[in-house]
Amino acid sequence: MKKLAKNFKAYNRLITINFAVFSVFIILLSLILEQRKLLTAPQFLASISFDEKARFLKDVKPKNSSLIAVGSSIAVNHIDSSLLKDAKGNQIPFTNFASYGLQMVDLKDLVDFSVDLSGKPKTVLVLSAPVDFQSCSPNKKMDAHYVSLKNLHREDAVNYIQSGIAAVYYHAKYQTLSRMLDPGLMLEVRRQRTTNNTLDSLNFDSSGSVLLEVPKENIPPDRWEGKQWSKVMSQLSQQEACYNSLENLVNYTKQNGMNLVFVLSPIRQEYLSEFDSNQKNMSSHRERLQLILGKFNYSLIDAHTDLQLSDEYFVDAFHLNKKGSQILTKYISQKLNGV
């Protein structure tokens, strides 16, 4: 019996040592992979886009910007920060906090998140399209890709970005070991980080924007024609919660001493001809935006009507390519300067 007990203790000790060695190995491997920027971002929201934006913000450590952008992919893809100039031609301090897939209901939380990170901006830029008004009701999912900011582990995300705590701590807290070291996922995210020629690019510029340079052959026909958004225009009248969310956002920024600029982004005319042929839904949407903004003495900046961009400036029904984004950014810059 004594010999059996001794063997059992030795066996337990061996297991403990092996586990400790394995744990140290995993930690060291994770630190090396993180240092070489090979790990995916910690999973604060179960949204690769938002989590990668948090990782980007950790790298750049955003300082107070007089202008910030919030929104979905419309805002991510449509602002060339190098072209944002004040009336004297000086660069406007700017950070793009937008993330793919967000909806209007998420933007107040996103403004709060940005203020936690870099202080209160002078102006909040909301660059939007009807796709941002698809799902704002509690517990209603737009599709499998939409993850509400209500689920964000905000305090940890802020600490991750601002502190010197090793990212591996948050990887361990929010990811399984298999996901953290999944080679397929690491390769996929690395692809997104390093190219601008795909629609899901996460190759952020210095401000957090992504300017798309997608060859026509890489754009799926359904995406170009907007078939995946075929019901967006017809269902706008049902999205009362989204319009209420916008009104709450405008009121919140006003009450907290922040100016708000709302820009209606360009849309492919062929998409509207197909899915809103008489422009009735677009007109109603524009009128509703004007009504909400007018309550707070703001005006709608209608880039869609003013610019009338042709197909050469789009990558799909709602998203502009780099050339289109540069035209839009110059337009926004003029509006910010009262030109």
C-alpha positions in Angstrom: 0.0 0.0 0.0 2.8 2.4 0.9 4.5 1.7 -2.5 1.2 2.3 -4.3 0.7 5.6 -2.4 4.2 6.6 -3.3 3.7 5.8 -6.9 0.4 7.7 -6.9 2.1 10.8 -5.5 4.9 10.6 -8.0 2.3 10.3 -10.8 0.4 13.3 -9.5 3.7 15.3 -9.3 4.6 14.3 -12.9 1.1 15.5 -14.1 1.5 18.8 -12.2 4.9 19.4 -13.7 3.8 18.5 -17.2 0.8 20.8 -16.9 3.0 23.7 -15.6 5.5 23.2 -18.4 2.7 23.1 -21.0 1.1 26.2 -19.5 4.4 28.1 -19.6 5.0 26.9 -23.2 1.5 28.1 -24.3 2.0 31.5 -22.6 5.4 31.9 -24.2 4.1 30.8 -27.6 1.2 33.3 -27.3 3.5 36.1 -26.3 5.7 35.4 -29.4 2.7 35.2 -31.7 1.3 38.4 -30.3 4.6 40.2 -30.6 4.7 39.2 -34.3 1.1 40.2 -34.7 0.0 36.7 -35.7 -2.7 36.2 -33.0 -6.2 37.3 -33.6 -7.5 40.0 -31.3 -9.1 39.1 -28.0 -12.7 38.3 -28.4 -14.4 41.2 -26.6 -17.5 41.2 -28.8 -17.3 38.0 -30.9 -17.0 40.3 -33.9 -13.7 40.0 -35.7 -14.1 43.5 -37.1 -14.7 45.2 -33.8 -12.1 43.1 -32.0 -9.5 43.9 -34.6 -10.4 47.6 -34.3 -9.7 47.3 -30.6 -6.3 45.7 -31.4 -5.6 48.6 -33.8 -6.5 51.1 -31.1 -4.2 49.4 -28.7 -1.3 49.8 -31.2 -1.9 53.5 -32.0 -3.1 54.6 -28.5 -5.6 57.2 -29.7 -5.2 60.7 -28.3 -8.0 63.2 -28.1 -9.3 63.9 -31.6 -11.4 67.0 -32.4 -13.3 64.8 -34.9 -14.3 61.1 -34.6 -16.4 58.9 -36.9 -18.8 56.3 -35.6 -20.9 53.9 -37.6 -20.8 50.7 -39.6 -18.7 49.7 -42.7 -20.1 52.8 -44.4 -18.0 54.9 -42.0 -15.1 52.5 -41.9 -14.6 52.5 -45.7 -15.6 56.0 -46.8 -13.1 58.4 -45.1 -9.6 59.2 -46.3 -8.2 60.9 -43.2 -5.4 62.5 -45.2 -8.0 64.7 -46.9 -9.7 66.0 -43.8 -8.4 69.6 -43.6 -9.6 72.7 -41.7 -10.2 76.0 -43.4 -6.5 76.9 -43.1 -5.5 73.6 -44.8 -4.3 72.0 -41.6 -4.9 68.3 -40.9 -7.9 67.7 -38.7 -7.1 65.4 -35.7 -9.3 62.4 -36.5 -10.0 58.9 -35.3 -12.3 56.4 -37.0 -14.0 54.2 -34.3 -16.5 52.7 -36.7 -16.8 48.9 -37.2 -18.3 46.6 -39.7 -21.9 45.4 -39.0 -22.9 48.0 -36.4 -26.4 49.4 -36.5 -27.8 52.8 -35.5 -28.8 51.4 -32.1 -25.1 50.8 -31.3 -23.7 54.3 -32.0 -24.4 55.9 -28.6 -22.5 53.1 -27.0 -19.7 53.5 -29.5 -19.4 57.2 -28.7 -19.2 56.3 -25.0 -16.5 53.8 -25.8 -14.5 56.4 -27.7 -14.8 59.0 -24.9 -13.5 56.4 -22.4 -10.5 55.9 -24.7 -9.5 59.4 -25.8 -11.8 62.0 -24.2 -14.7 64.0 -25.6 -14.4 65.1 -29.2 -15.5 68.4 -30.6 -17.5 66.7 -33.4 -19.0 63.3 -33.9 -19.3 62.3 -37.6 -22.0 59.8 -38.5 -21.6 58.6 -42.0 -24.6 56.4 -42.8 -26.7 54.6 -45.3 -30.1 52.8 -45.1 -28.3 49.5 -44.3 -27.6 51.0 -40.8 -31.3 51.0 -40.1 -32.0 47.3 -40.4 -32.2 46.0 -36.9 -32.4 48.1 -33.7 -35.0 46.3 -31.6 -33.8 44.5 -28.5 -32.8 40.9 -29.0 -33.5 41.0 -32.7 -30.7 39.8 -35.0 -30.3 41.2 -38.5 -28.2 38.2 -39.5 -25.5 35.9 -38.2 -22.8 38.6 -38.6 -24.5 41.3 -36.4 -23.3 41.4 -32.8 -24.7 44.3 -30.7 -22.4 46.5 -28.7 -24.7 45.8 -25.8 -22.7 42.6 -25.5 -19.3 44.4 -25.4 -17.0 43.7 -22.4 -16.4 47.4 -22.4 -14.3 47.9 -19.2 -11.9 45.1 -20.3 -11.7 46.4 -23.8 -10.7 49.8 -22.6 -8.2 48.4 -20.2 -6.7 46.2 -23.0 -6.3 49.3 -25.2 -4.9 51.6 -22.6 -2.9 49.4 -20.2 0.4 47.5 -20.6 -1.2 44.3 -19.5 -0.2 41.5 -21.9 -2.8 40.7 -24.5 -2.4 37.0 -23.6 -4.4 37.7 -20.4 -7.4 38.8 -22.4 -6.9 36.0 -24.9 -7.1 33.5 -22.1 -10.1 35.2 -20.6 -12.2 35.5 -23.7 -11.0 32.8 -26.1 -10.7 29.1 -26.0 -7.2 27.8 -26.5 -8.2 26.1 -29.7 -9.6 29.4 -31.1 -6.6 31.4 -30.0 -4.2 29.1 -31.8 -6.4 28.1 -34.7 -4.0 28.4 -37.7 -6.9 28.8 -40.2 -8.3 31.7 -38.3 -4.9 33.3 -37.9 -4.3 33.1 -41.6 -7.7 34.4 -42.4 -7.4 37.5 -40.1 -3.8 38.1 -41.3 -5.2 38.2 -44.9 -7.8 40.8 -43.8 -5.1 42.9 -42.1 -2.8 43.0 -45.0 -4.8 43.7 -48.1 -7.3 46.3 -49.4 -8.5 44.3 -52.4 -11.2 42.3 -50.7 -14.6 43.6 -49.3 -13.8 42.4 -45.8 -10.4 44.1 -45.5 -9.2 45.2 -42.0 -6.1 46.9 -43.3 -6.6 50.1 -41.2 -4.8 53.3 -42.1 -3.4 55.5 -39.4 -6.9 56.8 -38.4 -8.7 53.5 -38.4 -10.3 53.7 -41.9 -10.1 51.1 -44.6 -10.1 52.4 -48.2 -11.2 49.6 -50.6 -9.4 48.8 -53.8 -11.3 45.8 -54.9 -11.0 44.6 -58.5 -14.4 44.2 -60.3 -13.7 40.4 -60.7 -13.5 40.0 -56.9 -17.0 41.5 -56.3 -19.8 38.8 -56.2 -22.6 39.8 -58.6 -25.2 39.6 -55.8 -23.2 42.0 -53.8 -22.7 44.4 -56.7 -26.4 44.4 -57.5 -27.4 44.6 -53.9 -29.5 41.5 -53.8 -28.5 40.7 -50.3 -30.0 44.1 -49.3 -33.1 43.7 -51.4 -35.5 44.4 -48.5 -33.6 47.2 -46.9 -35.4 50.1 -48.6 -38.9 48.6 -48.4 -38.6 47.9 -44.7 -37.3 51.3 -43.7 -40.8 52.4 -42.6 -40.8 49.6 -40.1 -37.6 50.6 -38.4 -39.0 52.9 -35.8 -36.5 51.7 -33.2 -33.6 52.7 -35.4 -34.9 56.2 -35.9 -35.5 56.5 -32.2 -31.9 55.3 -31.6 -30.6 58.1 -33.9 -32.7 60.7 -32.0 -31.2 59.4 -28.7 -27.7 59.7 -30.2 -28.2 63.2 -31.4 -29.8 64.3 -28.1 -26.9 62.6 -26.1 -24.2 64.3 -28.1 -26.0 67.7 -27.8 -26.4 67.3 -24.0 -22.8 66.4 -23.6 -21.4 69.4 -25.6 -20.4 67.5 -28.7 -21.4 68.6 -32.2 -22.9 66.0 -34.5 -22.6 65.9 -38.3 -24.8 63.3 -40.1 -23.9 62.4 -43.7 -26.2 60.4 -45.9 -23.7 58.4 -48.0 -23.9 57.8 -51.8 -25.8 54.7 -53.0 -25.6 53.0 -56.4 -28.4 54.4 -58.6 -28.9 51.0 -60.2 -29.6 49.5 -56.8 -32.2 52.1 -56.0 -33.8 51.7 -59.5 -34.2 48.0 -58.8 -35.3 48.1 -55.2 -36.9 51.5 -54.7 -37.9 52.4 -58.3 -40.1 55.4 -57.4 -37.6 56.6 -54.7 -40.5 56.7 -52.3 -38.6 54.9 -49.5 -35.5 56.9 -50.0 -37.4 60.2 -49.9 -39.2 59.1 -46.7 -35.9 58.1 -45.1 -34.4 61.5 -46.0 -37.4 63.3 -44.6 -37.2 61.3 -41.4 -33.5 62.1 -41.0 -34.1 65.8 -41.6 -36.9 65.8 -39.0 -34.8 64.2 -36.3 -31.8 66.4 -37.0 -33.9 69.5 -37.3 -35.2 69.1 -33.7 -31.6 69.8 -32.5 -30.9 72.5 -35.1 -28.7 70.2 -37.2 -29.0 69.8 -41.0 -28.8 66.6 -43.0 -25.7 66.5 -45.3 -27.0 64.6 -48.3 -23.9 63.4 -50.1 -26.0 60.9 -52.2 -28.0 63.7 -53.9 -25.2 66.2 -54.0 -22.5 64.0 -55.5 -24.5 61.7 -57.8 -21.6 59.2 -58.1 -21.4 56.8 -61.0 -20.6 53.1 -60.8 -16.9 53.6 -61.3 -16.8 54.9 -57.7 -18.5 51.9 -56.0 -17.5 48.3 -55.0 -21.2 47.4 -54.3 -24.6 48.9 -53.8 -23.6 50.9 -50.7 -19.8 50.9 -50.5 -17.4 53.2 -52.3 -14.0 52.3 -53.6 -10.9 54.4 -52.7 -11.6 57.0 -55.4 -15.2 57.4 -54.4 -14.2 57.7 -50.7 -11.7 60.4 -51.5 -14.3 62.4 -53.4 -16.7 62.0 -50.5 -14.1 62.9 -47.9 -13.3 66.2 -49.8 -17.0 66.9 -49.8 -17.3 66.3 -46.1 -14.3 68.4 -45.4 -15.9 71.3 -47.3 -19.1 70.9 -45.3 -17.2 70.8 -42.0 -15.6 74.1 -43.0 -18.9 75.7 -44.0 -17.9 75.9 -47.7 
